[in-house]
Amino acid sequence: VQLPLDVEAFVPGSELKRGSNEFKNHYHEGDELELRVIRFDKDQKDIVLSETAKEEAEREEEEREEERERREEEEEREEAVRDFQEEQEPEEPTTGPTTLGELSGLADLRQEMEEEERREAAQDTEESSADEATDADQEAADEAAESSDAEEETATDDAAEETPEDETAFDETAGFPENFPRVSRLESAGVDTLAELREVRQQSDLTELDGIGSAYAEDISEALDEFDETGSVSS
């Protein structure tokens, strides 16, 4: 065959698509062929070309391209599965809360957990029976849930009537009675007297105070109810 720059090369019959027996019927002088160099010897001026080698190279390239496309599709499917699984999983703790509401919720939850741990430790040393403790907790919870402005005023009047005449009444504007729980927490929240505590309780939920979770609020409500009934708070 004739190459550019008047260079001649050789194509063996075995390297033709039609084979060595039929090439005369299918190839004619002046035809342009697409060939691939399979041997080049500069010293011997020997250049051997192949038609089948070029087709084989094209087939291999197509196979490699198909394999690349297959891998890309598989990677896309795997990535889609990972994205779906990540959407179903809860948010990782390393991201942390992002809003004031979440921060407040975490603080309340932590306080409740700490208070619950202290309660469990205290129950081991209590002398009262488990039934009595359960009844007292249930009664305190019911009273806190059903309390209203009218009930608070009635409880205060009843407590005043039951107080002996010779006993000096506690000044609710002067602070908190002895043994009253969570006084430091209340003072940190800006509530310095029993009178202020009553006003806060009438207007809103105690858990809205800074540093007062639901467990602390329950202890404070129980102590306030006990003071209204007996005029004192037990240790």
PDB file of C-alpha atoms in Angstrom:
ATOM      1  CA  VAL A   1       0.000   0.000   0.000  1.00  0.00           C
ATOM      2  CA  GLN A   2       1.082   3.599  -0.584  1.00  0.00           C
ATOM      3  CA  LEU A   3       1.376   5.906   2.427  1.00  0.00           C
ATOM      4  CA  PRO A   4       1.746   9.687   2.479  1.00  0.00           C
ATOM      5  CA  LEU A   5       5.147  11.109   1.502  1.00  0.00           C
ATOM      6  CA  ASP A   6       5.545   8.281  -1.024  1.00  0.00           C
ATOM      7  CA  VAL A   7       6.207   5.721   1.691  1.00  0.00           C
ATOM      8  CA  GLU A   8       5.260   2.131   0.960  1.00  0.00           C
ATOM      9  CA  ALA A   9       4.029  -0.398   3.498  1.00  0.00           C
ATOM     10  CA  PHE A  10       2.888  -4.000   3.489  1.00  0.00           C
ATOM     11  CA  VAL A  11      -0.492  -5.415   4.549  1.00  0.00           C
ATOM     12  CA  PRO A  12      -0.501  -9.221   4.966  1.00  0.00           C
ATOM     13  CA  GLY A  13      -3.595 -10.962   3.642  1.00  0.00           C
ATOM     14  CA  SER A  14      -4.295 -12.337   7.112  1.00  0.00           C
ATOM     15  CA  GLU A  15      -4.629  -8.756   8.368  1.00  0.00           C
ATOM     16  CA  LEU A  16      -7.418  -7.887   5.907  1.00  0.00           C
ATOM     17  CA  LYS A  17     -11.086  -8.145   6.822  1.00  0.00           C
ATOM     18  CA  ARG A  18     -11.832 -10.223   3.717  1.00  0.00           C
ATOM     19  CA  GLY A  19      -8.877 -12.503   4.199  1.00  0.00           C
ATOM     20  CA  SER A  20      -6.030 -13.394   1.873  1.00  0.00           C
ATOM     21  CA  ASN A  21      -8.165 -15.312  -0.642  1.00  0.00           C
ATOM     22  CA  GLU A  22     -10.757 -12.683  -1.502  1.00  0.00           C
ATOM     23  CA  PHE A  23      -8.835  -9.430  -1.265  1.00  0.00           C
ATOM     24  CA  LYS A  24      -8.498  -9.125  -5.063  1.00  0.00           C
ATOM     25  CA  ASN A  25     -12.287  -9.092  -5.452  1.00  0.00           C
ATOM     26  CA  HIS A  26     -12.840  -6.408  -2.801  1.00  0.00           C
ATOM     27  CA  TYR A  27      -9.772  -4.187  -2.936  1.00  0.00           C
ATOM     28  CA  HIS A  28      -8.741  -2.218  -5.985  1.00  0.00           C
ATOM     29  CA  GLU A  29      -5.957   0.154  -6.856  1.00  0.00           C
ATOM     30  CA  GLY A  30      -6.692   3.638  -5.606  1.00  0.00           C
ATOM     31  CA  ASP A  31      -8.974   2.518  -2.740  1.00  0.00           C
ATOM     32  CA  GLU A  32      -8.428   4.319   0.558  1.00  0.00           C
ATOM     33  CA  LEU A  33      -8.153   1.990   3.543  1.00  0.00           C
ATOM     34  CA  GLU A  34      -8.192   2.632   7.277  1.00  0.00           C
ATOM     35  CA  LEU A  35      -5.254   0.697   8.684  1.00  0.00           C
ATOM     36  CA  ARG A  36      -3.227   0.417  11.871  1.00  0.00           C
ATOM     37  CA  VAL A  37       0.557   0.056  12.158  1.00  0.00           C
ATOM     38  CA  ILE A  38       1.403  -3.253  13.802  1.00  0.00           C
ATOM     39  CA  ARG A  39       5.140  -3.332  13.080  1.00  0.00           C
ATOM     40  CA  PHE A  40       7.669  -0.645  12.231  1.00  0.00           C
ATOM     41  CA  ASP A  41      11.343  -1.347  11.611  1.00  0.00           C
ATOM     42  CA  LYS A  42      13.206   1.806  10.671  1.00  0.00           C
ATOM     43  CA  ASP A  43      16.475   0.065   9.921  1.00  0.00           C
ATOM     44  CA  GLN A  44      14.875  -2.505   7.627  1.00  0.00           C
ATOM     45  CA  LYS A  45      12.456   0.072   6.261  1.00  0.00           C
ATOM     46  CA  ASP A  46       9.737  -2.388   7.073  1.00  0.00           C
ATOM     47  CA  ILE A  47       6.238  -1.087   7.859  1.00  0.00           C
ATOM     48  CA  VAL A  48       3.453  -3.623   8.391  1.00  0.00           C
ATOM     49  CA  LEU A  49      -0.175  -2.473   8.586  1.00  0.00           C
ATOM     50  CA  SER A  50      -3.380  -4.218   9.607  1.00  0.00           C
ATOM     51  CA  GLU A  51      -7.058  -3.630   8.887  1.00  0.00           C
ATOM     52  CA  THR A  52      -8.316  -6.132  11.457  1.00  0.00           C
ATOM     53  CA  ALA A  53      -6.105  -4.642  14.205  1.00  0.00           C
ATOM     54  CA  LYS A  54      -7.779  -1.267  13.722  1.00  0.00           C
ATOM     55  CA  GLU A  55     -11.230  -2.805  14.030  1.00  0.00           C
ATOM     56  CA  GLU A  56     -10.119  -4.717  17.116  1.00  0.00           C
ATOM     57  CA  ALA A  57      -8.826  -1.503  18.685  1.00  0.00           C
ATOM     58  CA  GLU A  58     -12.140   0.215  17.939  1.00  0.00           C
ATOM     59  CA  ARG A  59     -14.033  -2.700  19.506  1.00  0.00           C
ATOM     60  CA  GLU A  60     -11.878  -2.541  22.615  1.00  0.00           C
ATOM     61  CA  GLU A  61     -12.430   1.211  22.864  1.00  0.00           C
ATOM     62  CA  GLU A  62     -16.202   0.703  22.598  1.00  0.00           C
ATOM     63  CA  GLU A  63     -16.056  -1.969  25.299  1.00  0.00           C
ATOM     64  CA  ARG A  64     -14.045   0.345  27.554  1.00  0.00           C
ATOM     65  CA  GLU A  65     -16.547   3.146  26.962  1.00  0.00           C
ATOM     66  CA  GLU A  66     -19.460   0.827  27.793  1.00  0.00           C
ATOM     67  CA  GLU A  67     -17.642  -0.276  30.952  1.00  0.00           C
ATOM     68  CA  ARG A  68     -17.086   3.367  31.981  1.00  0.00           C
ATOM     69  CA  GLU A  69     -20.765   4.139  31.440  1.00  0.00           C
ATOM     70  CA  ARG A  70     -21.772   1.062  33.433  1.00  0.00           C
ATOM     71  CA  ARG A  71     -19.516   2.074  36.354  1.00  0.00           C
ATOM     72  CA  GLU A  72     -20.854   5.631  36.283  1.00  0.00           C
ATOM     73  CA  GLU A  73     -24.458   4.377  36.399  1.00  0.00           C
ATOM     74  CA  GLU A  74     -23.600   2.046  39.270  1.00  0.00           C
ATOM     75  CA  GLU A  75     -21.905   4.872  41.198  1.00  0.00           C
ATOM     76  CA  GLU A  76     -24.950   7.099  40.638  1.00  0.00           C
ATOM     77  CA  ARG A  77     -27.246   4.381  42.003  1.00  0.00           C
ATOM     78  CA  GLU A  78     -25.026   3.857  45.058  1.00  0.00           C
ATOM     79  CA  GLU A  79     -24.906   7.605  45.691  1.00  0.00           C
ATOM     80  CA  ALA A  80     -28.704   7.818  45.432  1.00  0.00           C
ATOM     81  CA  VAL A  81     -29.029   4.986  47.979  1.00  0.00           C
ATOM     82  CA  ARG A  82     -26.607   6.732  50.369  1.00  0.00           C
ATOM     83  CA  ASP A  83     -28.484  10.019  50.057  1.00  0.00           C
ATOM     84  CA  PHE A  84     -31.784   8.271  50.813  1.00  0.00           C
ATOM     85  CA  GLN A  85     -30.333   6.500  53.852  1.00  0.00           C
ATOM     86  CA  GLU A  86     -28.872   9.760  55.169  1.00  0.00           C
ATOM     87  CA  GLU A  87     -32.277  11.431  54.832  1.00  0.00           C
ATOM     88  CA  GLN A  88     -33.865   8.647  56.920  1.00  0.00           C
ATOM     89  CA  GLU A  89     -31.226   8.822  59.659  1.00  0.00           C
ATOM     90  CA  PRO A  90     -31.535  11.346  62.549  1.00  0.00           C
ATOM     91  CA  GLU A  91     -29.368  14.393  62.466  1.00  0.00           C
ATOM     92  CA  GLU A  92     -25.852  13.705  63.672  1.00  0.00           C
ATOM     93  CA  PRO A  93     -25.084  15.081  67.136  1.00  0.00           C
ATOM     94  CA  THR A  94     -21.981  16.861  65.820  1.00  0.00           C
ATOM     95  CA  THR A  95     -24.165  19.358  64.000  1.00  0.00           C
ATOM     96  CA  GLY A  96     -25.664  20.500  67.295  1.00  0.00           C
ATOM     97  CA  PRO A  97     -28.781  22.613  67.858  1.00  0.00           C
ATOM     98  CA  THR A  98     -29.215  25.551  65.510  1.00  0.00           C
ATOM     99  CA  THR A  99     -32.097  27.530  67.022  1.00  0.00           C
ATOM    100  CA  LEU A 100     -32.851  29.095  70.388  1.00  0.00           C
ATOM    101  CA  GLY A 101     -35.791  26.723  70.741  1.00  0.00           C
ATOM    102  CA  GLU A 102     -33.545  23.689  70.335  1.00  0.00           C
ATOM    103  CA  LEU A 103     -31.006  25.084  72.797  1.00  0.00           C
ATOM    104  CA  SER A 104     -33.735  25.720  75.366  1.00  0.00           C
ATOM    105  CA  GLY A 105     -35.177  22.256  74.826  1.00  0.00           C
ATOM    106  CA  LEU A 106     -31.779  20.645  75.380  1.00  0.00           C
ATOM    107  CA  ALA A 107     -31.238  22.625  78.577  1.00  0.00           C
ATOM    108  CA  ASP A 108     -34.633  21.575  79.953  1.00  0.00           C
ATOM    109  CA  LEU A 109     -34.023  17.963  78.989  1.00  0.00           C
ATOM    110  CA  ARG A 110     -30.639  17.971  80.694  1.00  0.00           C
ATOM    111  CA  GLN A 111     -32.120  19.455  83.868  1.00  0.00           C
ATOM    112  CA  GLU A 112     -34.876  16.854  83.873  1.00  0.00           C
ATOM    113  CA  MET A 113     -32.380  14.022  83.443  1.00  0.00           C
ATOM    114  CA  GLU A 114     -30.159  15.339  86.246  1.00  0.00           C
ATOM    115  CA  GLU A 115     -33.159  15.786  88.525  1.00  0.00           C
ATOM    116  CA  GLU A 116     -34.374  12.287  87.719  1.00  0.00           C
ATOM    117  CA  GLU A 117     -30.974  10.843  88.669  1.00  0.00           C
ATOM    118  CA  ARG A 118     -31.032  12.717  91.986  1.00  0.00           C
ATOM    119  CA  ARG A 119     -34.541  11.476  92.668  1.00  0.00           C
ATOM    120  CA  GLU A 120     -33.587   7.863  92.089  1.00  0.00           C
ATOM    121  CA  ALA A 121     -30.630   8.230  94.463  1.00  0.00           C
ATOM    122  CA  ALA A 122     -32.833   9.851  97.109  1.00  0.00           C
ATOM    123  CA  GLN A 123     -35.463   7.114  96.870  1.00  0.00           C
ATOM    124  CA  ASP A 124     -32.930   4.573  98.140  1.00  0.00           C
ATOM    125  CA  THR A 125     -32.755   6.425 101.481  1.00  0.00           C
ATOM    126  CA  GLU A 126     -36.430   7.280 101.893  1.00  0.00           C
ATOM    127  CA  GLU A 127     -38.167   5.673 104.877  1.00  0.00           C
ATOM    128  CA  SER A 128     -41.672   5.872 103.409  1.00  0.00           C
ATOM    129  CA  SER A 129     -43.111   2.978 101.418  1.00  0.00           C
ATOM    130  CA  ALA A 130     -43.249   2.918  97.616  1.00  0.00           C
ATOM    131  CA  ASP A 131     -47.052   3.105  97.639  1.00  0.00           C
ATOM    132  CA  GLU A 132     -47.081   6.257  99.776  1.00  0.00           C
ATOM    133  CA  ALA A 133     -44.494   7.928  97.536  1.00  0.00           C
ATOM    134  CA  THR A 134     -46.489   7.057  94.416  1.00  0.00           C
ATOM    135  CA  ASP A 135     -49.715   8.435  95.912  1.00  0.00           C
ATOM    136  CA  ALA A 136     -47.982  11.650  96.963  1.00  0.00           C
ATOM    137  CA  ASP A 137     -46.460  12.163  93.499  1.00  0.00           C
ATOM    138  CA  GLN A 138     -49.817  11.540  91.809  1.00  0.00           C
ATOM    139  CA  GLU A 139     -51.643  13.924  94.147  1.00  0.00           C
ATOM    140  CA  ALA A 140     -49.046  16.647  93.575  1.00  0.00           C
ATOM    141  CA  ALA A 141     -49.238  16.195  89.785  1.00  0.00           C
ATOM    142  CA  ASP A 142     -53.047  16.386  89.824  1.00  0.00           C
ATOM    143  CA  GLU A 143     -53.009  19.515  91.972  1.00  0.00           C
ATOM    144  CA  ALA A 144     -50.460  21.215  89.686  1.00  0.00           C
ATOM    145  CA  ALA A 145     -52.456  20.366  86.524  1.00  0.00           C
ATOM    146  CA  GLU A 146     -55.846  21.487  87.888  1.00  0.00           C
ATOM    147  CA  SER A 147     -54.697  24.615  89.718  1.00  0.00           C
ATOM    148  CA  SER A 148     -56.294  27.959  88.729  1.00  0.00           C
ATOM    149  CA  ASP A 149     -56.546  31.500  90.046  1.00  0.00           C
ATOM    150  CA  ALA A 150     -59.655  30.715  92.100  1.00  0.00           C
ATOM    151  CA  GLU A 151     -58.132  27.549  93.587  1.00  0.00           C
ATOM    152  CA  GLU A 152     -54.976  29.420  94.567  1.00  0.00           C
ATOM    153  CA  GLU A 153     -56.982  32.097  96.401  1.00  0.00           C
ATOM    154  CA  THR A 154     -59.120  29.460  98.150  1.00  0.00           C
ATOM    155  CA  ALA A 155     -56.038  27.477  99.210  1.00  0.00           C
ATOM    156  CA  THR A 156     -54.460  30.641 100.622  1.00  0.00           C
ATOM    157  CA  ASP A 157     -57.607  31.524 102.619  1.00  0.00           C
ATOM    158  CA  ASP A 158     -57.922  27.974 103.981  1.00  0.00           C
ATOM    159  CA  ALA A 159     -54.278  27.949 105.041  1.00  0.00           C
ATOM    160  CA  ALA A 160     -54.728  31.274 106.853  1.00  0.00           C
ATOM    161  CA  GLU A 161     -57.822  29.984 108.727  1.00  0.00           C
ATOM    162  CA  GLU A 162     -56.047  26.793 109.816  1.00  0.00           C
ATOM    163  CA  THR A 163     -53.053  28.673 111.202  1.00  0.00           C
ATOM    164  CA  PRO A 164     -53.193  28.934 115.036  1.00  0.00           C
ATOM    165  CA  GLU A 165     -53.856  32.452 116.292  1.00  0.00           C
ATOM    166  CA  ASP A 166     -50.814  32.427 118.544  1.00  0.00           C
ATOM    167  CA  GLU A 167     -48.494  31.541 115.646  1.00  0.00           C
ATOM    168  CA  THR A 168     -46.879  34.449 113.801  1.00  0.00           C
ATOM    169  CA  ALA A 169     -47.845  34.474 110.067  1.00  0.00           C
ATOM    170  CA  PHE A 170     -44.988  34.265 107.560  1.00  0.00           C
ATOM    171  CA  ASP A 171     -44.350  37.483 105.615  1.00  0.00           C
ATOM    172  CA  GLU A 172     -44.514  36.300 101.993  1.00  0.00           C
ATOM    173  CA  THR A 173     -42.950  39.548 100.733  1.00  0.00           C
ATOM    174  CA  ALA A 174     -39.794  38.986 102.828  1.00  0.00           C
ATOM    175  CA  GLY A 175     -38.494  35.882 101.048  1.00  0.00           C
ATOM    176  CA  PHE A 176     -39.208  32.148 101.191  1.00  0.00           C
ATOM    177  CA  PRO A 177     -40.151  29.964 104.198  1.00  0.00           C
ATOM    178  CA  GLU A 178     -37.678  27.557 105.730  1.00  0.00           C
ATOM    179  CA  ASN A 179     -36.949  24.356 103.763  1.00  0.00           C
ATOM    180  CA  PHE A 180     -38.498  25.789 100.577  1.00  0.00           C
ATOM    181  CA  PRO A 181     -36.843  24.004  97.599  1.00  0.00           C
ATOM    182  CA  ARG A 182     -34.949  25.495  94.650  1.00  0.00           C
ATOM    183  CA  VAL A 183     -34.645  28.952  96.249  1.00  0.00           C
ATOM    184  CA  SER A 184     -31.321  29.661  94.531  1.00  0.00           C
ATOM    185  CA  ARG A 185     -32.808  28.722  91.153  1.00  0.00           C
ATOM    186  CA  LEU A 186     -35.798  30.995  91.735  1.00  0.00           C
ATOM    187  CA  GLU A 187     -33.615  33.907  92.831  1.00  0.00           C
ATOM    188  CA  SER A 188     -31.420  33.426  89.741  1.00  0.00           C
ATOM    189  CA  ALA A 189     -34.593  33.660  87.658  1.00  0.00           C
ATOM    190  CA  GLY A 190     -35.539  36.959  89.354  1.00  0.00           C
ATOM    191  CA  VAL A 191     -38.128  35.564  91.816  1.00  0.00           C
ATOM    192  CA  ASP A 192     -37.005  36.637  95.315  1.00  0.00           C
ATOM    193  CA  THR A 193     -40.120  36.166  97.466  1.00  0.00           C
ATOM    194  CA  LEU A 194     -43.017  33.792  97.943  1.00  0.00           C
ATOM    195  CA  ALA A 195     -45.415  36.552  96.892  1.00  0.00           C
ATOM    196  CA  GLU A 196     -43.589  36.978  93.584  1.00  0.00           C
ATOM    197  CA  LEU A 197     -43.674  33.212  93.059  1.00  0.00           C
ATOM    198  CA  ARG A 198     -47.458  33.165  93.503  1.00  0.00           C
ATOM    199  CA  GLU A 199     -47.824  35.949  90.958  1.00  0.00           C
ATOM    200  CA  VAL A 200     -45.645  34.128  88.417  1.00  0.00           C
ATOM    201  CA  ARG A 201     -47.539  30.896  88.952  1.00  0.00           C
ATOM    202  CA  GLN A 202     -50.886  32.602  88.398  1.00  0.00           C
ATOM    203  CA  GLN A 203     -49.767  34.298  85.182  1.00  0.00           C
ATOM    204  CA  SER A 204     -47.744  31.533  83.481  1.00  0.00           C
ATOM    205  CA  ASP A 205     -46.127  28.113  83.763  1.00  0.00           C
ATOM    206  CA  LEU A 206     -43.135  27.926  86.127  1.00  0.00           C
ATOM    207  CA  THR A 207     -41.105  26.167  83.423  1.00  0.00           C
ATOM    208  CA  GLU A 208     -40.960  29.465  81.538  1.00  0.00           C
ATOM    209  CA  LEU A 209     -38.540  30.769  84.191  1.00  0.00           C
ATOM    210  CA  ASP A 210     -34.832  30.536  83.296  1.00  0.00           C
ATOM    211  CA  GLY A 211     -33.230  27.425  84.792  1.00  0.00           C
ATOM    212  CA  ILE A 212     -36.550  25.876  85.903  1.00  0.00           C
ATOM    213  CA  GLY A 213     -37.360  22.603  84.161  1.00  0.00           C
ATOM    214  CA  SER A 214     -40.465  20.495  84.617  1.00  0.00           C
ATOM    215  CA  ALA A 215     -38.942  18.501  87.505  1.00  0.00           C
ATOM    216  CA  TYR A 216     -37.966  21.685  89.418  1.00  0.00           C
ATOM    217  CA  ALA A 217     -41.371  23.202  88.695  1.00  0.00           C
ATOM    218  CA  GLU A 218     -43.079  20.148  90.192  1.00  0.00           C
ATOM    219  CA  ASP A 219     -40.988  20.352  93.403  1.00  0.00           C
ATOM    220  CA  ILE A 220     -41.763  24.068  93.767  1.00  0.00           C
ATOM    221  CA  SER A 221     -45.497  23.545  93.194  1.00  0.00           C
ATOM    222  CA  GLU A 222     -45.590  20.744  95.776  1.00  0.00           C
ATOM    223  CA  ALA A 223     -43.833  22.924  98.361  1.00  0.00           C
ATOM    224  CA  LEU A 224     -46.183  25.853  97.679  1.00  0.00           C
ATOM    225  CA  ASP A 225     -49.245  23.613  98.038  1.00  0.00           C
ATOM    226  CA  GLU A 226     -47.852  22.185 101.295  1.00  0.00           C
ATOM    227  CA  PHE A 227     -47.222  25.689 102.654  1.00  0.00           C
ATOM    228  CA  ASP A 228     -50.788  26.717 101.785  1.00  0.00           C
ATOM    229  CA  GLU A 229     -52.167  23.679 103.621  1.00  0.00           C
ATOM    230  CA  THR A 230     -49.923  23.571 106.708  1.00  0.00           C
ATOM    231  CA  GLY A 231     -48.206  26.969 106.893  1.00  0.00           C
ATOM    232  CA  SER A 232     -44.745  25.380 106.621  1.00  0.00           C
ATOM    233  CA  VAL A 233     -42.574  23.256 104.328  1.00  0.00           C
ATOM    234  CA  SER A 234     -41.180  19.945 105.527  1.00  0.00           C
ATOM    235  CA  SER A 235     -37.513  19.154 104.962  1.00  0.00           C
TER     236      SER A 235
END
